[in-house]
Amino acid sequence: MNKIYLDNAATTPINSEVLAEMMPYFDSVYGNPSSLHSFGREAKAAVEKARAKIAKGIGCNPSEIYFTSGATEANNWAIRGLAYAYAKRGNHIITSKIEHPSVLETCKQLEKEGFKVTYLDVDKFGFVRLDQLLHVIDKNTTLISIMSANNEIGTIQNIQAIANIAKEKGVLFHTDATQAIGAINIDVVEMGIDALSMSAHKINGPKGIGALYLKKGTVIQKFMNGGEQEKNMRAGTTNTPLVVGFGKAVELATMDIIPNAKKLSMLRNYFIKEVLTRIELTNLNGHSIQRLPNNVSISFGMVEGESLLFMLDMAGIAVSTGSACASGSLEESHVLKAIGLNPDLVQGTIRFTLSKSTTKSEIDYVIEQLEKIIKQLRKVSPITRAQVGKIKSQGEK
Ligand code: PMP
């Protein structure tokens, strides 16, 4: 059976060019980039070349990129590090209700330490309410952290507008761009972003490496104590092969964003349209246009998401019920709750995330299987038609 992988928001396979570029740094060029001899210098040169590629990908200076173990660490560091560094100025942080747990849990921790956090509401599409943002900023606000694109429902925020508000009010702006890199053009200077988190494994790079972009002049508290790597800001021996792979992955992902996104969006739109018209009681989550080119989040009424996931898995199709980080638990998705989705639909939600190599024939097979499996599941569903009610797709404008 040919397997179909539609869980690219959880992670992606490594690109063969990325892997090839990494290989020599496991065995031949194994020096510690901090060492002064030729082995070290050779590794250091590769690290700096990769740093430059990543900087180019988001329009910043290489000296503004700090390597981390992934976006989780970058988010923890950015929020905690900036909150502490600017604590004398104020203790208020603003974020949204639909952020990744690495942002939300860090904010919760800061609340326990005496910081004040506002969790902004989102509308039914998942857009942060800008009027509310303007309203809650006060003289104690030091940081706004809003994700560029949501990992569950694919909504792309109005980042530019949020950055403008932050700048106007003299507040720092951090964005978790983990899902947005390679999907939309990001230029941190043009957009006015002060800090940005990213991760390699979402863009066909290796797992366990990411970065924090920090605008020059922004003060941040150190995250880990130890050696003087990353300009004495992030201790730990630099992982040369992962850094090299990350650099190559960013280079490839940010190369042809517009044509790639256009092509992928066409397949995504076809998928959405076919599912919504061929299967009744379905709802598109997120916005129909301002969404990640590879994201299809659909709620199926009278269906239990986990059962659908496992039956699709048996048919060789890999999907997710929510984000990979949350789907291990049966807890309701905080994102679907925040957009106000009917709880009976929340539990019947599946996230399909496509890749550049997903084909139309794969999508046709998935639709065929969905129709078949959903018919079976609905026959034994404890949820009644009346409970689901009439669905007007939220994705409709
Ligand atoms: N933020 C978002 C929006 C994500 O989707 C993820 C990965 N699920 C992360 C942060 C965490 O990234 P990493 O796996 O690199 O720690």
Coordinates of C-alpha atoms and ligand atoms in Angstrom, one line a residue:
M1 CA 0.0 0.0 0.0
N2 CA 1.3 3.4 -1.0
K3 CA 1.3 5.6 2.1
I4 CA 0.1 9.2 2.0
Y5 CA 1.6 11.7 4.4
L6 CA -0.7 14.6 5.2
D7 CA 0.8 15.7 8.5
N8 CA 3.5 18.1 7.3
A9 CA 2.6 20.7 10.0
A10 CA 3.8 18.1 12.6
T11 CA 7.0 17.5 10.8
T12 CA 8.5 17.0 7.3
P13 CA 10.9 14.5 5.8
I14 CA 14.4 15.8 5.3
N15 CA 15.2 17.0 1.9
S16 CA 17.9 14.9 0.1
E17 CA 20.0 18.0 -0.7
V18 CA 19.8 19.1 2.9
L19 CA 20.9 15.7 4.1
A20 CA 23.8 15.6 1.6
E21 CA 25.0 19.0 2.8
M22 CA 24.9 17.8 6.4
M23 CA 26.7 14.5 6.0
P24 CA 30.4 15.7 6.0
Y25 CA 29.9 17.5 9.3
F26 CA 29.1 14.3 11.1
D27 CA 32.5 12.6 10.4
S28 CA 35.0 14.5 8.3
V29 CA 34.5 18.1 9.5
Y30 CA 33.9 17.2 13.1
G31 CA 35.8 20.0 14.9
N32 CA 34.1 22.1 17.6
P33 CA 33.3 25.4 16.0
S34 CA 34.6 27.1 19.1
S35 CA 38.0 25.6 18.8
L36 CA 40.8 27.8 17.4
H37 CA 42.6 25.2 15.3
S38 CA 41.9 24.4 11.6
F39 CA 39.3 21.7 12.5
G40 CA 37.4 24.2 14.5
R41 CA 37.8 27.0 12.0
E42 CA 36.4 24.8 9.2
A43 CA 33.3 23.9 11.2
K44 CA 32.9 27.5 12.3
A45 CA 33.0 28.7 8.6
A46 CA 30.2 26.2 7.8
V47 CA 28.1 27.5 10.8
E48 CA 28.5 31.1 9.7
K49 CA 27.6 30.3 6.1
A50 CA 24.4 28.6 7.4
R51 CA 23.7 31.6 9.6
A52 CA 24.0 33.9 6.7
K53 CA 21.5 31.8 4.6
I54 CA 19.0 31.9 7.5
A55 CA 19.4 35.6 7.9
K56 CA 18.9 36.1 4.1
G57 CA 15.7 34.0 4.3
I58 CA 14.1 36.5 6.8
G59 CA 15.8 39.6 5.7
C60 CA 18.0 40.3 8.8
N61 CA 21.7 40.5 9.6
P62 CA 23.5 37.2 10.4
S63 CA 24.6 38.6 13.7
E64 CA 20.9 38.8 14.7
I65 CA 20.4 35.0 14.4
Y66 CA 20.9 32.8 17.5
F67 CA 20.7 29.0 17.2
T68 CA 18.5 27.1 19.5
S69 CA 17.2 23.5 19.8
G70 CA 14.0 24.4 18.0
A71 CA 11.1 26.7 18.1
T72 CA 10.0 25.6 21.5
E73 CA 13.3 26.8 23.0
A74 CA 13.2 30.0 20.9
N75 CA 9.7 30.8 22.1
N76 CA 10.6 30.0 25.8
W77 CA 13.7 32.1 25.5
A78 CA 12.1 35.1 23.6
I79 CA 9.2 35.5 26.0
R80 CA 10.9 34.8 29.2
G81 CA 14.2 36.5 28.2
L82 CA 12.5 39.7 27.0
A83 CA 10.0 39.8 29.9
Y84 CA 12.9 39.6 32.4
A85 CA 15.1 42.0 30.5
Y86 CA 12.4 44.7 30.3
A87 CA 10.9 44.0 33.7
K88 CA 12.0 47.4 35.1
R89 CA 10.0 49.1 32.4
G90 CA 6.8 47.1 33.0
N91 CA 5.4 43.7 33.7
H92 CA 2.6 43.3 31.1
I93 CA 2.8 40.9 28.2
I94 CA 0.2 40.4 25.5
T95 CA -0.3 37.2 23.5
S96 CA -3.3 35.3 22.0
K97 CA -5.5 32.4 23.0
I98 CA -4.4 30.4 20.0
E99 CA -0.6 30.3 20.4
H100 CA 1.5 27.2 20.5
P101 CA 1.8 25.6 24.0
S102 CA 5.5 26.7 24.1
V103 CA 4.2 30.3 24.2
L104 CA 1.1 29.8 26.4
E105 CA 2.9 27.7 29.0
T106 CA 5.7 30.1 29.2
C107 CA 3.2 33.0 29.7
K108 CA 1.4 31.0 32.4
Q109 CA 4.7 30.4 34.2
L110 CA 5.5 34.2 34.1
E111 CA 2.0 34.9 35.6
K112 CA 3.0 32.7 38.5
E113 CA 6.1 34.9 38.9
G114 CA 4.1 38.1 39.0
F115 CA 3.9 39.2 35.4
K116 CA 0.5 40.2 34.0
V117 CA -0.5 38.5 30.7
T118 CA -3.4 39.3 28.4
Y119 CA -4.6 36.5 26.2
L120 CA -6.3 38.1 23.2
D121 CA -9.5 36.7 21.7
V122 CA -9.6 35.7 18.1
D123 CA -12.6 36.0 15.7
K124 CA -14.3 33.0 14.1
F125 CA -11.5 32.7 11.5
G126 CA -8.7 32.9 14.1
F127 CA -7.7 36.5 13.5
V128 CA -6.5 38.4 16.6
R129 CA -8.8 41.3 17.3
L130 CA -6.7 44.4 16.6
D131 CA -9.2 46.7 18.3
Q132 CA -8.8 44.6 21.5
L133 CA -5.0 44.7 21.1
L134 CA -5.0 48.5 20.9
H135 CA -7.4 48.7 23.9
V136 CA -5.3 46.5 26.2
I137 CA -1.8 48.0 25.6
D138 CA -0.9 50.1 28.7
K139 CA 2.2 51.8 30.1
N140 CA 3.3 48.5 31.6
T141 CA 3.2 46.6 28.4
T142 CA 6.7 45.5 27.2
L143 CA 6.0 42.6 24.8
I144 CA 3.4 41.4 22.3
S145 CA 3.8 37.8 21.1
I146 CA 1.5 36.7 18.3
M147 CA 2.2 33.8 16.0
S148 CA 2.5 34.5 12.3
A149 CA 0.4 31.5 11.2
N150 CA -1.5 29.0 13.3
N151 CA -0.4 25.4 13.3
E152 CA -4.0 23.9 13.7
I153 CA -6.3 26.0 11.5
G154 CA -3.7 27.7 9.2
T155 CA -4.8 31.2 9.7
I156 CA -2.2 33.8 8.7
Q157 CA -2.3 36.8 11.0
N158 CA -2.1 40.4 9.9
I159 CA 1.5 40.5 11.1
Q160 CA 2.3 43.8 9.6
A161 CA -0.6 45.5 11.3
I162 CA 0.3 44.0 14.7
A163 CA 3.9 45.1 14.2
N164 CA 2.8 48.6 13.3
I165 CA 0.7 48.8 16.5
A166 CA 3.6 47.5 18.6
K167 CA 6.0 50.1 17.1
E168 CA 3.6 52.9 17.5
K169 CA 3.2 52.1 21.2
G170 CA 6.8 51.4 21.8
V171 CA 6.3 47.8 22.7
L172 CA 8.5 44.9 21.5
F173 CA 6.9 42.5 19.0
H174 CA 7.8 38.8 18.9
T175 CA 6.3 36.3 16.4
D176 CA 6.4 32.5 16.4
A177 CA 6.9 32.0 12.6
T178 CA 7.4 28.2 12.8
Q179 CA 4.6 27.4 10.4
A180 CA 5.0 30.6 8.3
I181 CA 8.6 30.2 7.1
G182 CA 8.7 29.0 3.6
A183 CA 4.9 29.5 3.2
I184 CA 4.8 33.3 3.2
N185 CA 7.4 36.0 2.6
I186 CA 8.8 37.3 5.8
D187 CA 11.1 40.3 6.0
V188 CA 11.7 41.2 9.6
V189 CA 13.0 44.7 8.8
E190 CA 10.3 45.6 6.4
M191 CA 7.6 44.2 8.7
G192 CA 9.1 45.7 11.9
I193 CA 9.5 42.4 13.8
D194 CA 11.8 42.6 16.9
A195 CA 12.1 38.8 17.6
L196 CA 11.1 35.7 15.7
S197 CA 11.1 32.0 16.4
M198 CA 11.7 29.4 13.7
S199 CA 12.4 25.6 13.4
A200 CA 14.1 23.5 10.8
H201 CA 12.0 20.3 10.8
K202 CA 8.9 22.0 9.5
I203 CA 10.7 23.0 6.3
N204 CA 12.4 19.7 5.3
G205 CA 15.3 20.3 7.6
P206 CA 16.6 18.2 10.6
K207 CA 14.8 18.0 13.9
G208 CA 16.4 19.5 17.0
I209 CA 17.5 22.8 15.6
G210 CA 15.9 26.2 15.3
A211 CA 16.7 29.8 15.8
L212 CA 15.7 33.0 17.5
Y213 CA 16.1 36.2 15.5
L214 CA 16.6 39.1 17.7
K215 CA 16.8 42.7 16.4
K216 CA 20.2 44.4 17.0
G217 CA 20.0 46.5 20.2
T218 CA 17.2 44.4 21.8
V219 CA 18.2 43.3 25.3
I220 CA 17.4 39.8 26.3
Q221 CA 18.2 37.7 29.3
K222 CA 20.4 34.6 28.8
F223 CA 18.5 31.3 28.6
M224 CA 21.1 28.9 29.7
N225 CA 24.3 29.2 31.6
G226 CA 27.5 27.6 30.3
G227 CA 30.0 28.3 27.6
E228 CA 30.2 31.5 25.5
Q229 CA 28.6 30.1 22.3
E230 CA 26.2 32.3 20.3
K231 CA 27.8 35.5 21.6
N232 CA 27.5 34.3 25.1
M233 CA 23.8 34.2 24.9
R234 CA 23.0 30.5 24.3
A235 CA 25.4 28.1 25.8
G236 CA 26.1 24.6 24.5
T237 CA 28.4 23.1 21.8
T238 CA 27.2 24.2 18.4
N239 CA 25.7 21.3 16.5
T240 CA 27.4 21.9 13.2
P241 CA 25.6 19.3 11.0
L242 CA 22.1 20.4 12.2
V243 CA 23.0 24.1 11.7
V244 CA 24.3 23.3 8.2
G245 CA 21.1 21.4 7.4
F246 CA 18.9 24.2 8.8
G247 CA 20.7 26.8 6.6
K248 CA 20.2 24.7 3.5
A249 CA 16.5 24.0 4.4
V250 CA 15.8 27.8 4.8
E251 CA 17.6 28.5 1.5
L252 CA 15.4 26.0 -0.3
A253 CA 12.2 26.9 1.4
T254 CA 12.5 30.6 0.8
M255 CA 13.6 30.3 -2.8
D256 CA 10.3 30.3 -4.7
I257 CA 7.7 31.0 -2.1
I258 CA 5.2 32.7 -4.3
P259 CA 4.9 30.2 -7.2
N260 CA 5.1 27.3 -4.7
A261 CA 2.4 28.7 -2.5
K262 CA 0.2 29.4 -5.5
K263 CA 0.5 25.8 -6.7
L264 CA -0.1 24.3 -3.3
S265 CA -3.1 26.6 -2.6
M266 CA -4.7 25.4 -5.8
L267 CA -4.5 21.8 -4.7
R268 CA -5.6 22.8 -1.1
N269 CA -8.6 24.7 -2.6
Y270 CA -9.6 21.7 -4.7
F271 CA -9.4 19.4 -1.7
I272 CA -11.5 21.8 0.5
K273 CA -14.1 22.3 -2.2
E274 CA -14.5 18.5 -3.0
V275 CA -14.8 17.6 0.7
L276 CA -17.3 20.4 1.5
T277 CA -19.5 19.6 -1.4
R278 CA -19.3 15.8 -1.4
I279 CA -19.6 15.2 2.3
E280 CA -22.4 16.7 4.3
L281 CA -22.1 18.2 7.7
T282 CA -18.6 19.5 7.2
N283 CA -17.0 22.8 8.3
L284 CA -13.8 24.4 7.1
N285 CA -11.9 25.9 10.1
G286 CA -9.9 29.0 9.6
H287 CA -10.1 31.5 6.7
S288 CA -10.7 30.4 3.2
I289 CA -8.1 32.7 1.6
Q290 CA -5.7 34.0 4.3
R291 CA -4.5 30.5 5.4
L292 CA -1.4 28.5 5.0
P293 CA -1.1 27.1 1.5
N294 CA -0.9 23.5 2.8
N295 CA -3.5 23.6 5.6
V296 CA -6.9 22.0 5.4
S297 CA -8.7 21.8 8.8
I298 CA -12.1 20.3 8.5
S299 CA -14.7 19.4 11.1
F300 CA -16.9 16.4 10.3
G301 CA -20.2 16.4 12.1
M302 CA -21.3 13.1 13.8
V303 CA -17.8 11.8 13.6
E304 CA -15.3 11.1 16.3
G305 CA -11.9 12.5 15.1
E306 CA -9.7 9.8 16.7
S307 CA -11.7 7.0 15.0
L308 CA -11.5 8.8 11.7
L309 CA -7.7 9.3 12.1
F310 CA -7.2 5.6 12.9
M311 CA -9.4 4.4 10.0
L312 CA -7.6 6.8 7.6
D313 CA -4.3 5.4 9.0
M314 CA -5.4 1.9 8.1
A315 CA -6.1 3.1 4.6
G316 CA -2.5 4.4 4.5
I317 CA -3.3 8.1 5.1
A318 CA -1.5 10.0 7.9
V319 CA -3.4 13.0 9.3
S320 CA -3.8 14.7 12.7
T321 CA -6.7 15.5 14.9
G322 CA -5.2 18.8 16.0
S323 CA -1.6 19.7 16.5
A324 CA 0.9 16.9 17.1
C325 CA 1.8 18.5 20.4
A326 CA -1.8 18.3 21.7
S327 CA -3.1 15.2 19.9
G328 CA -1.5 12.8 22.4
S329 CA -4.0 14.1 24.9
L330 CA -7.7 13.9 24.4
E331 CA -8.1 17.4 25.6
E332 CA -10.2 19.7 23.5
S333 CA -8.2 21.9 21.2
H334 CA -7.7 25.4 22.7
V335 CA -7.6 26.8 19.1
L336 CA -10.9 25.4 18.0
K337 CA -12.5 26.5 21.3
A338 CA -11.1 30.0 20.8
I339 CA -12.7 30.3 17.3
G340 CA -16.0 29.3 18.9
L341 CA -16.5 26.0 17.1
N342 CA -19.5 23.9 18.2
P343 CA -18.0 21.3 20.7
D344 CA -19.6 18.5 18.8
L345 CA -17.6 19.6 15.8
V346 CA -14.4 20.2 17.7
Q347 CA -14.2 16.4 18.4
G348 CA -14.7 15.6 14.7
T349 CA -11.9 17.8 13.5
I350 CA -9.1 16.6 11.3
R351 CA -6.0 18.6 10.1
F352 CA -4.6 17.6 6.8
T353 CA -1.3 19.3 5.9
L354 CA 0.0 18.9 2.4
S355 CA 3.5 19.2 1.0
K356 CA 5.0 20.3 -2.3
S357 CA 5.1 16.7 -3.3
T358 CA 1.4 15.9 -2.6
T359 CA -0.3 15.0 -5.8
K360 CA -3.9 15.4 -7.1
S361 CA -4.3 11.7 -7.4
E362 CA -3.3 11.3 -3.7
I363 CA -5.9 13.9 -2.7
D364 CA -8.5 12.1 -4.8
Y365 CA -7.8 8.9 -3.0
V366 CA -8.1 10.6 0.3
I367 CA -11.4 12.1 -0.6
E368 CA -12.7 8.7 -1.7
Q369 CA -11.6 7.1 1.6
L370 CA -13.1 10.0 3.6
E371 CA -16.5 9.5 2.0
K372 CA -16.4 5.8 2.6
I373 CA -15.1 5.9 6.2
I374 CA -17.4 8.8 7.3
K375 CA -20.4 7.0 6.0
Q376 CA -19.4 4.0 8.2
L377 CA -18.7 6.1 11.3
R378 CA -21.9 8.0 11.0
K379 CA -24.0 4.9 11.1
V380 CA -22.7 4.2 14.6
S381 CA -22.4 7.8 15.8
P382 CA -23.7 8.6 19.3
I383 CA -23.9 12.2 18.2
T384 CA -27.2 13.0 16.5
R385 CA -27.8 15.1 13.5
A386 CA -29.8 17.6 15.6
Q387 CA -26.8 18.0 17.9
V388 CA -24.6 19.1 15.1
G389 CA -27.3 21.4 13.7
K390 CA -27.0 23.2 10.4
I391 CA -23.4 24.1 9.6
K392 CA -22.6 27.2 7.8
S393 CA -18.9 26.8 7.0
Q394 CA -16.8 29.3 9.1
G395 CA -14.3 29.3 6.2
E396 CA -16.9 31.0 4.0
K397 CA -16.6 34.7 3.7
Ligands
PMP1 N1 5.3 26.8 17.3 C1 4.5 26.3 16.4 C2 3.5 27.1 15.7 C3 4.6 24.9 16.0 O1 3.8 24.4 15.1 C4 5.6 24.1 16.6 C5 5.8 22.7 16.3 N2 4.6 21.9 16.5 C6 6.5 24.8 17.6 C7 6.3 26.1 17.9 C8 7.6 24.0 18.3 O2 8.6 23.7 17.4 P1 9.8 22.7 17.7 O3 9.2 21.3 17.3 O4 10.9 23.1 16.8 O5 10.1 22.8 19.1

